[in-house]
Amino acid sequence: MPVRTALTAVALLALVAVTAVGTRTEHIFDGRSGWPLLWWTAGAWALFALAFLALRRVRGRAAGTLLVVGAVLMAGIGVVGPPNTSTDSARYAWDGIVSDAGVSPYAHVPVDDALDPLRVPWLFPSPVPGASGAAACPQLRTDPVRSLPAGDLLCSTLNRSAVPTIYPPVAQGWFATVRAAVPVTAQYWPMQVGGALVSLLTGLALAVVLRRRRLDVRWAALWAWSPFVTTEAVTNSHIDALGVLLVVLATAVATPLVAAGVARHGSSGGRGRAAAVGALVGLSAAVKFVPVIAAPPLARRRPFTVAAAAIVTFAAVYVPYVVTTGWSVVGYLPGYLKEQGYDGGSGFTLASWVLPGSLATVVSLAAIVVIAALSFWRADPDRPWLAQLAGTGAILLVVSPPYAWYALVVVPFVALTRRWEWLVLPLTMTAHMLVPAVFVSRTMTLVAVGVVLAGWLVRRYAARRPDDDARPSAVARDDGGGAPDPRRDPLSEGRTA
């Protein structure tokens, strides 16, 4: 085995081991500090960077083999421990169990006594006598809640047990599908296995787009080997990953092949292709709204067709639930936005730092509209990923959500553009999530803005250097502009770069 391949394999195995130990041993559910998990996460990210840099020096089929093996290992080790930063997957399991019982997940809150026959012990463990003799909920990951209308004490592993579900219909379909394949006693692992499958499919779709555009397929490792993706898409099973997969598939459909140095669309082009893109975008929106912020650049060529297909698809998947449940399908979304401080402005970290209350909300919403419009208007329809990355990243900076998994959507577009500095978003958002202090939130947001601006300035300088005038700039090559020399593709027919 060549030395470069061996070194990459060693770094990859170390990454897998550290990620697995952190997943297995550290969590934030019993009042413990988030610092230990943060240090494990930092170690995993350092090894991730080392493994990726080592992979960049491996050529031919060895690089492809390492990429695939690493993707499978990182997806697989996400299942070795229970969720460690979120209890969302317990709600996913509950919604799936309710749906599989023939009940709309929008019809009742989890503590409704009408659902008592569906309450399984691992989601609703029985109260036990506490030190004072009164019933209590000392179990890990549980909160004491009261049933409705009886008012009996329940111990619930679900967050927000007294409010309606927030998840849209396609997400509900995924929950029901995953849970239908296992007994109700199966705990967190079914959603984790589903997350691993989604993660692998996203990595495959990303590699296909890279290869079709004759870009460096090794950059797919930014998704496939990422400890962030393993943690949030697999271990914590966040449904955002399914929305990201659909957006990446929409990007694959929207972009042309590259053949003989010329970008060309397949025979199905035109309105049919645009309608397919819109349908995928609509399905993504019906999984979760966050990944859809990457969609505007995909509509650049045929905006009306894409928008119409997205709206029709989105409406169609809601119709069965509206018919059976009415407008309660809106769920907890309004309450969630209020809970996170977005109605009063405090949720928008950057704006709320300098603007009072509702003015921060108005300015932030205006900024989001402008960013989305610019990402559409400035997009190259044959290479939309730079606009997708800038748009999604900028919106996340404006919104500054407290949950790191929202940043899953930026990772595929970092791989497609090679704008590695945007990985600062999942890094800083993870730090804020594990150490949720206002000071940390503001500091991390400013760090992210600074790193992204620094990356932009460095690339601007590199593009303007006098010695670059006679050849394509590194920035242009990073954008996937045109068709690179096939000899530069390290995974193309075993050629070397």
mmCIF file of N, CA, C and O in Angstrom, residues 285-345:
data_model
loop_
_atom_site.group_PDB
_atom_site.id
_atom_site.type_symbol
_atom_site.label_atom_id
_atom_site.label_comp_id
_atom_site.label_asym_id
_atom_site.label_seq_id
_atom_site.Cartn_x
_atom_site.Cartn_y
_atom_site.Cartn_z
ATOM 1 N N ALA A 285 -39.437 21.245 0.954
ATOM 2 C CA ALA A 285 -40.144 22.187 1.832
ATOM 3 C C ALA A 285 -41.130 21.462 2.732
ATOM 4 O O ALA A 285 -41.402 21.910 3.856
ATOM 5 N N ALA A 286 -41.680 20.339 2.263
ATOM 6 C CA ALA A 286 -42.624 19.570 3.063
ATOM 7 C C ALA A 286 -41.921 18.594 3.994
ATOM 8 O O ALA A 286 -42.574 17.807 4.676
ATOM 9 N N VAL A 287 -40.588 18.616 4.001
ATOM 10 C CA VAL A 287 -39.807 17.916 5.019
ATOM 11 C C VAL A 287 -39.490 18.870 6.154
ATOM 12 O O VAL A 287 -39.752 18.622 7.320
ATOM 13 N N LYS A 288 -38.880 19.993 5.777
ATOM 14 C CA LYS A 288 -38.562 21.048 6.729
ATOM 15 C C LYS A 288 -38.221 22.280 5.919
ATOM 16 O O LYS A 288 -37.637 22.185 4.832
ATOM 17 N N PHE A 289 -38.536 23.445 6.430
ATOM 18 C CA PHE A 289 -38.409 24.653 5.622
ATOM 19 C C PHE A 289 -36.960 25.111 5.452
ATOM 20 O O PHE A 289 -36.640 25.780 4.482
ATOM 21 N N VAL A 290 -36.073 24.758 6.368
ATOM 22 C CA VAL A 290 -34.709 25.290 6.332
ATOM 23 C C VAL A 290 -33.964 24.938 5.044
ATOM 24 O O VAL A 290 -33.371 25.823 4.406
ATOM 25 N N PRO A 291 -33.912 23.671 4.597
ATOM 26 C CA PRO A 291 -33.127 23.374 3.395
ATOM 27 C C PRO A 291 -33.581 24.108 2.140
ATOM 28 O O PRO A 291 -32.811 24.249 1.188
ATOM 29 N N VAL A 292 -34.822 24.609 2.133
ATOM 30 C CA VAL A 292 -35.344 25.272 0.939
ATOM 31 C C VAL A 292 -34.650 26.603 0.681
ATOM 32 O O VAL A 292 -34.740 27.151 -0.421
ATOM 33 N N ILE A 293 -33.899 27.118 1.652
ATOM 34 C CA ILE A 293 -33.184 28.369 1.407
ATOM 35 C C ILE A 293 -32.116 28.201 0.330
ATOM 36 O O ILE A 293 -31.607 29.193 -0.199
ATOM 37 N N ALA A 294 -31.796 26.943 -0.014
ATOM 38 C CA ALA A 294 -30.841 26.695 -1.094
ATOM 39 C C ALA A 294 -31.513 26.618 -2.458
ATOM 40 O O ALA A 294 -30.839 26.416 -3.472
ATOM 41 N N ALA A 295 -32.824 26.796 -2.525
ATOM 42 C CA ALA A 295 -33.569 26.566 -3.765
ATOM 43 C C ALA A 295 -33.595 27.720 -4.761
ATOM 44 O O ALA A 295 -33.639 27.467 -5.968
ATOM 45 N N PRO A 296 -33.606 29.004 -4.362
ATOM 46 C CA PRO A 296 -33.784 30.075 -5.355
ATOM 47 C C PRO A 296 -32.863 30.006 -6.562
ATOM 48 O O PRO A 296 -33.338 30.212 -7.703
ATOM 49 N N PRO A 297 -31.556 29.711 -6.425
ATOM 50 C CA PRO A 297 -30.717 29.651 -7.629
ATOM 51 C C PRO A 297 -31.137 28.582 -8.635
ATOM 52 O O PRO A 297 -30.824 28.695 -9.824
ATOM 53 N N LEU A 298 -31.853 27.559 -8.173
ATOM 54 C CA LEU A 298 -32.267 26.484 -9.074
ATOM 55 C C LEU A 298 -33.391 26.920 -10.004
ATOM 56 O O LEU A 298 -33.684 26.240 -10.992
ATOM 57 N N ALA A 299 -34.027 28.032 -9.683
ATOM 58 C CA ALA A 299 -35.131 28.529 -10.501
ATOM 59 C C ALA A 299 -34.688 29.580 -11.512
ATOM 60 O O ALA A 299 -35.534 30.150 -12.213
ATOM 61 N N ARG A 300 -33.402 29.820 -11.628
ATOM 62 C CA ARG A 300 -32.911 30.931 -12.449
ATOM 63 C C ARG A 300 -33.292 30.785 -13.918
ATOM 64 O O ARG A 300 -33.644 31.769 -14.577
ATOM 65 N N ARG A 301 -33.279 29.575 -14.440
ATOM 66 C CA ARG A 301 -33.534 29.392 -15.874
ATOM 67 C C ARG A 301 -35.030 29.454 -16.193
ATOM 68 O O ARG A 301 -35.437 30.078 -17.164
ATOM 69 N N ARG A 302 -35.856 28.792 -15.417
ATOM 70 C CA ARG A 302 -37.314 28.773 -15.640
ATOM 71 C C ARG A 302 -38.023 29.015 -14.312
ATOM 72 O O ARG A 302 -38.593 28.090 -13.709
ATOM 73 N N PRO A 303 -38.022 30.228 -13.828
ATOM 74 C CA PRO A 303 -38.539 30.494 -12.481
ATOM 75 C C PRO A 303 -40.006 30.157 -12.301
ATOM 76 O O PRO A 303 -40.398 29.631 -11.256
ATOM 77 N N PHE A 304 -40.841 30.452 -13.283
ATOM 78 C CA PHE A 304 -42.276 30.223 -13.109
ATOM 79 C C PHE A 304 -42.602 28.738 -13.085
ATOM 80 O O PHE A 304 -43.432 28.286 -12.298
ATOM 81 N N THR A 305 -41.945 27.966 -13.933
ATOM 82 C CA THR A 305 -42.193 26.523 -13.944
ATOM 83 C C THR A 305 -41.734 25.884 -12.648
ATOM 84 O O THR A 305 -42.445 25.064 -12.052
ATOM 85 N N VAL A 306 -40.540 26.243 -12.188
ATOM 86 C CA VAL A 306 -40.011 25.680 -10.941
ATOM 87 C C VAL A 306 -40.904 26.070 -9.767
ATOM 88 O O VAL A 306 -41.280 25.222 -8.942
ATOM 89 N N ALA A 307 -41.277 27.341 -9.699
ATOM 90 C CA ALA A 307 -42.107 27.801 -8.584
ATOM 91 C C ALA A 307 -43.474 27.133 -8.603
ATOM 92 O O ALA A 307 -43.985 26.699 -7.559
ATOM 93 N N ALA A 308 -44.083 27.029 -9.791
ATOM 94 C CA ALA A 308 -45.410 26.411 -9.880
ATOM 95 C C ALA A 308 -45.357 24.940 -9.468
ATOM 96 O O ALA A 308 -46.222 24.465 -8.711
ATOM 97 N N ALA A 309 -44.349 24.211 -9.944
ATOM 98 C CA ALA A 309 -44.228 22.798 -9.586
ATOM 99 C C ALA A 309 -43.985 22.631 -8.092
ATOM 100 O O ALA A 309 -44.529 21.714 -7.459
ATOM 101 N N ALA A 310 -43.175 23.523 -7.507
ATOM 102 C CA ALA A 310 -42.896 23.444 -6.072
ATOM 103 C C ALA A 310 -44.159 23.695 -5.262
ATOM 104 O O ALA A 310 -44.457 22.968 -4.301
ATOM 105 N N ILE A 311 -44.922 24.702 -5.641
ATOM 106 C CA ILE A 311 -46.146 25.046 -4.907
ATOM 107 C C ILE A 311 -47.183 23.935 -5.019
ATOM 108 O O ILE A 311 -47.819 23.544 -4.036
ATOM 109 N N VAL A 312 -47.366 23.405 -6.239
ATOM 110 C CA VAL A 312 -48.349 22.327 -6.445
ATOM 111 C C VAL A 312 -47.954 21.095 -5.637
ATOM 112 O O VAL A 312 -48.794 20.465 -4.976
ATOM 113 N N THR A 313 -46.667 20.732 -5.660
ATOM 114 C CA THR A 313 -46.209 19.556 -4.906
ATOM 115 C C THR A 313 -46.394 19.757 -3.415
ATOM 116 O O THR A 313 -46.887 18.865 -2.704
ATOM 117 N N PHE A 314 -45.990 20.923 -2.942
ATOM 118 C CA PHE A 314 -46.110 21.232 -1.517
ATOM 119 C C PHE A 314 -47.576 21.177 -1.084
ATOM 120 O O PHE A 314 -47.910 20.581 -0.048
ATOM 121 N N ALA A 315 -48.462 21.773 -1.871
ATOM 122 C CA ALA A 315 -49.885 21.770 -1.527
ATOM 123 C C ALA A 315 -50.457 20.359 -1.567
ATOM 124 O O ALA A 315 -51.269 19.983 -0.707
ATOM 125 N N ALA A 316 -50.028 19.580 -2.568
ATOM 126 C CA ALA A 316 -50.596 18.245 -2.742
ATOM 127 C C ALA A 316 -50.314 17.337 -1.544
ATOM 128 O O ALA A 316 -51.189 16.553 -1.134
ATOM 129 N N VAL A 317 -49.108 17.426 -0.976
ATOM 130 C CA VAL A 317 -48.802 16.531 0.141
ATOM 131 C C VAL A 317 -49.511 16.973 1.425
ATOM 132 O O VAL A 317 -49.680 16.169 2.357
ATOM 133 N N TYR A 318 -49.948 18.227 1.469
ATOM 134 C CA TYR A 318 -50.680 18.701 2.635
ATOM 135 C C TYR A 318 -52.171 18.370 2.568
ATOM 136 O O TYR A 318 -52.839 18.290 3.605
ATOM 137 N N VAL A 319 -52.710 18.191 1.350
ATOM 138 C CA VAL A 319 -54.152 18.033 1.186
ATOM 139 C C VAL A 319 -54.740 16.911 2.050
ATOM 140 O O VAL A 319 -55.741 17.114 2.747
ATOM 141 N N PRO A 320 -54.160 15.702 2.048
ATOM 142 C CA PRO A 320 -54.780 14.639 2.868
ATOM 143 C C PRO A 320 -54.872 15.000 4.345
ATOM 144 O O PRO A 320 -55.854 14.651 5.015
ATOM 145 N N TYR A 321 -53.868 15.693 4.870
ATOM 146 C CA TYR A 321 -53.887 16.060 6.283
ATOM 147 C C TYR A 321 -54.866 17.191 6.563
ATOM 148 O O TYR A 321 -55.518 17.213 7.607
ATOM 149 N N VAL A 322 -54.963 18.137 5.620
ATOM 150 C CA VAL A 322 -55.935 19.221 5.794
ATOM 151 C C VAL A 322 -57.356 18.659 5.789
ATOM 152 O O VAL A 322 -58.209 19.074 6.581
ATOM 153 N N VAL A 323 -57.609 17.693 4.903
ATOM 154 C CA VAL A 323 -58.940 17.082 4.814
ATOM 155 C C VAL A 323 -59.312 16.388 6.115
ATOM 156 O O VAL A 323 -60.452 16.474 6.592
ATOM 157 N N THR A 324 -58.340 15.681 6.714
ATOM 158 C CA THR A 324 -58.657 14.888 7.905
ATOM 159 C C THR A 324 -58.508 15.661 9.212
ATOM 160 O O THR A 324 -59.168 15.342 10.206
ATOM 161 N N THR A 325 -57.639 16.683 9.211
ATOM 162 C CA THR A 325 -57.310 17.346 10.473
ATOM 163 C C THR A 325 -57.621 18.830 10.473
ATOM 164 O O THR A 325 -57.661 19.459 11.534
ATOM 165 N N GLY A 326 -57.806 19.409 9.309
ATOM 166 C CA GLY A 326 -58.040 20.847 9.249
ATOM 167 C C GLY A 326 -56.746 21.637 9.350
ATOM 168 O O GLY A 326 -55.656 21.119 9.118
ATOM 169 N N TRP A 327 -56.866 22.895 9.739
ATOM 170 C CA TRP A 327 -55.703 23.781 9.727
ATOM 171 C C TRP A 327 -54.782 23.577 10.923
ATOM 172 O O TRP A 327 -53.796 24.310 11.079
ATOM 173 N N SER A 328 -55.059 22.575 11.737
ATOM 174 C CA SER A 328 -54.110 22.238 12.791
ATOM 175 C C SER A 328 -52.818 21.664 12.230
ATOM 176 O O SER A 328 -51.848 21.463 12.962
ATOM 177 N N VAL A 329 -52.795 21.414 10.905
ATOM 178 C CA VAL A 329 -51.561 20.941 10.276
ATOM 179 C C VAL A 329 -50.444 21.974 10.388
ATOM 180 O O VAL A 329 -49.268 21.646 10.222
ATOM 181 N N VAL A 330 -50.788 23.213 10.668
ATOM 182 C CA VAL A 330 -49.748 24.230 10.897
ATOM 183 C C VAL A 330 -48.905 23.854 12.101
ATOM 184 O O VAL A 330 -47.719 24.176 12.186
ATOM 185 N N GLY A 331 -49.500 23.142 13.050
ATOM 186 C CA GLY A 331 -48.756 22.628 14.186
ATOM 187 C C GLY A 331 -48.175 23.708 15.069
ATOM 188 O O GLY A 331 -48.742 24.781 15.254
ATOM 189 N N TYR A 332 -46.982 23.416 15.583
ATOM 190 C CA TYR A 332 -46.364 24.288 16.575
ATOM 191 C C TYR A 332 -45.460 25.350 15.948
ATOM 192 O O TYR A 332 -44.763 26.065 16.668
ATOM 193 N N LEU A 333 -45.489 25.494 14.629
ATOM 194 C CA LEU A 333 -44.561 26.425 13.990
ATOM 195 C C LEU A 333 -44.673 27.848 14.539
ATOM 196 O O LEU A 333 -43.646 28.448 14.894
ATOM 197 N N PRO A 334 -45.866 28.450 14.635
ATOM 198 C CA PRO A 334 -45.936 29.808 15.194
ATOM 199 C C PRO A 334 -45.388 29.880 16.621
ATOM 200 O O PRO A 334 -44.674 30.823 16.983
ATOM 201 N N GLY A 335 -45.730 28.878 17.430
ATOM 202 C CA GLY A 335 -45.235 28.862 18.799
ATOM 203 C C GLY A 335 -43.721 28.716 18.858
ATOM 204 O O GLY A 335 -43.059 29.306 19.713
ATOM 205 N N TYR A 336 -43.182 27.932 17.942
ATOM 206 C CA TYR A 336 -41.727 27.741 17.903
ATOM 207 C C TYR A 336 -41.015 29.046 17.571
ATOM 208 O O TYR A 336 -40.000 29.395 18.201
ATOM 209 N N LEU A 337 -41.515 29.767 16.583
ATOM 210 C CA LEU A 337 -40.885 31.035 16.199
ATOM 211 C C LEU A 337 -40.924 32.021 17.361
ATOM 212 O O LEU A 337 -39.948 32.756 17.604
ATOM 213 N N LYS A 338 -42.030 32.028 18.091
ATOM 214 C CA LYS A 338 -42.126 32.909 19.255
ATOM 215 C C LYS A 338 -41.182 32.452 20.354
ATOM 216 O O LYS A 338 -40.501 33.273 20.999
ATOM 217 N N GLU A 339 -41.132 31.150 20.575
ATOM 218 C CA GLU A 339 -40.263 30.589 21.611
ATOM 219 C C GLU A 339 -38.799 30.937 21.373
ATOM 220 O O GLU A 339 -38.043 31.210 22.312
ATOM 221 N N GLN A 340 -38.383 30.936 20.102
ATOM 222 C CA GLN A 340 -36.995 31.225 19.768
ATOM 223 C C GLN A 340 -36.688 32.719 19.722
ATOM 224 O O GLN A 340 -35.549 33.112 19.450
ATOM 225 N N GLY A 341 -37.693 33.554 19.943
ATOM 226 C CA GLY A 341 -37.459 34.992 20.018
ATOM 227 C C GLY A 341 -37.472 35.713 18.696
ATOM 228 O O GLY A 341 -37.111 36.895 18.622
ATOM 229 N N TYR A 342 -37.951 35.058 17.638
ATOM 230 C CA TYR A 342 -37.916 35.704 16.319
ATOM 231 C C TYR A 342 -38.999 36.769 16.174
ATOM 232 O O TYR A 342 -38.840 37.715 15.408
ATOM 233 N N ASP A 343 -40.102 36.628 16.907
ATOM 234 C CA ASP A 343 -41.147 37.654 16.794
ATOM 235 C C ASP A 343 -40.731 38.952 17.484
ATOM 236 O O ASP A 343 -41.049 40.049 17.014
ATOM 237 N N GLY A 344 -39.969 38.836 18.568
ATOM 238 C CA GLY A 344 -39.535 40.026 19.289
ATOM 239 C C GLY A 344 -38.158 40.524 18.908
ATOM 240 O O GLY A 344 -37.690 41.535 19.440
ATOM 241 N N GLY A 345 -37.463 39.806 18.008
ATOM 242 C CA GLY A 345 -36.164 40.254 17.517
ATOM 243 C C GLY A 345 -34.971 39.646 18.206
ATOM 244 O O GLY A 345 -33.862 39.637 17.646
#
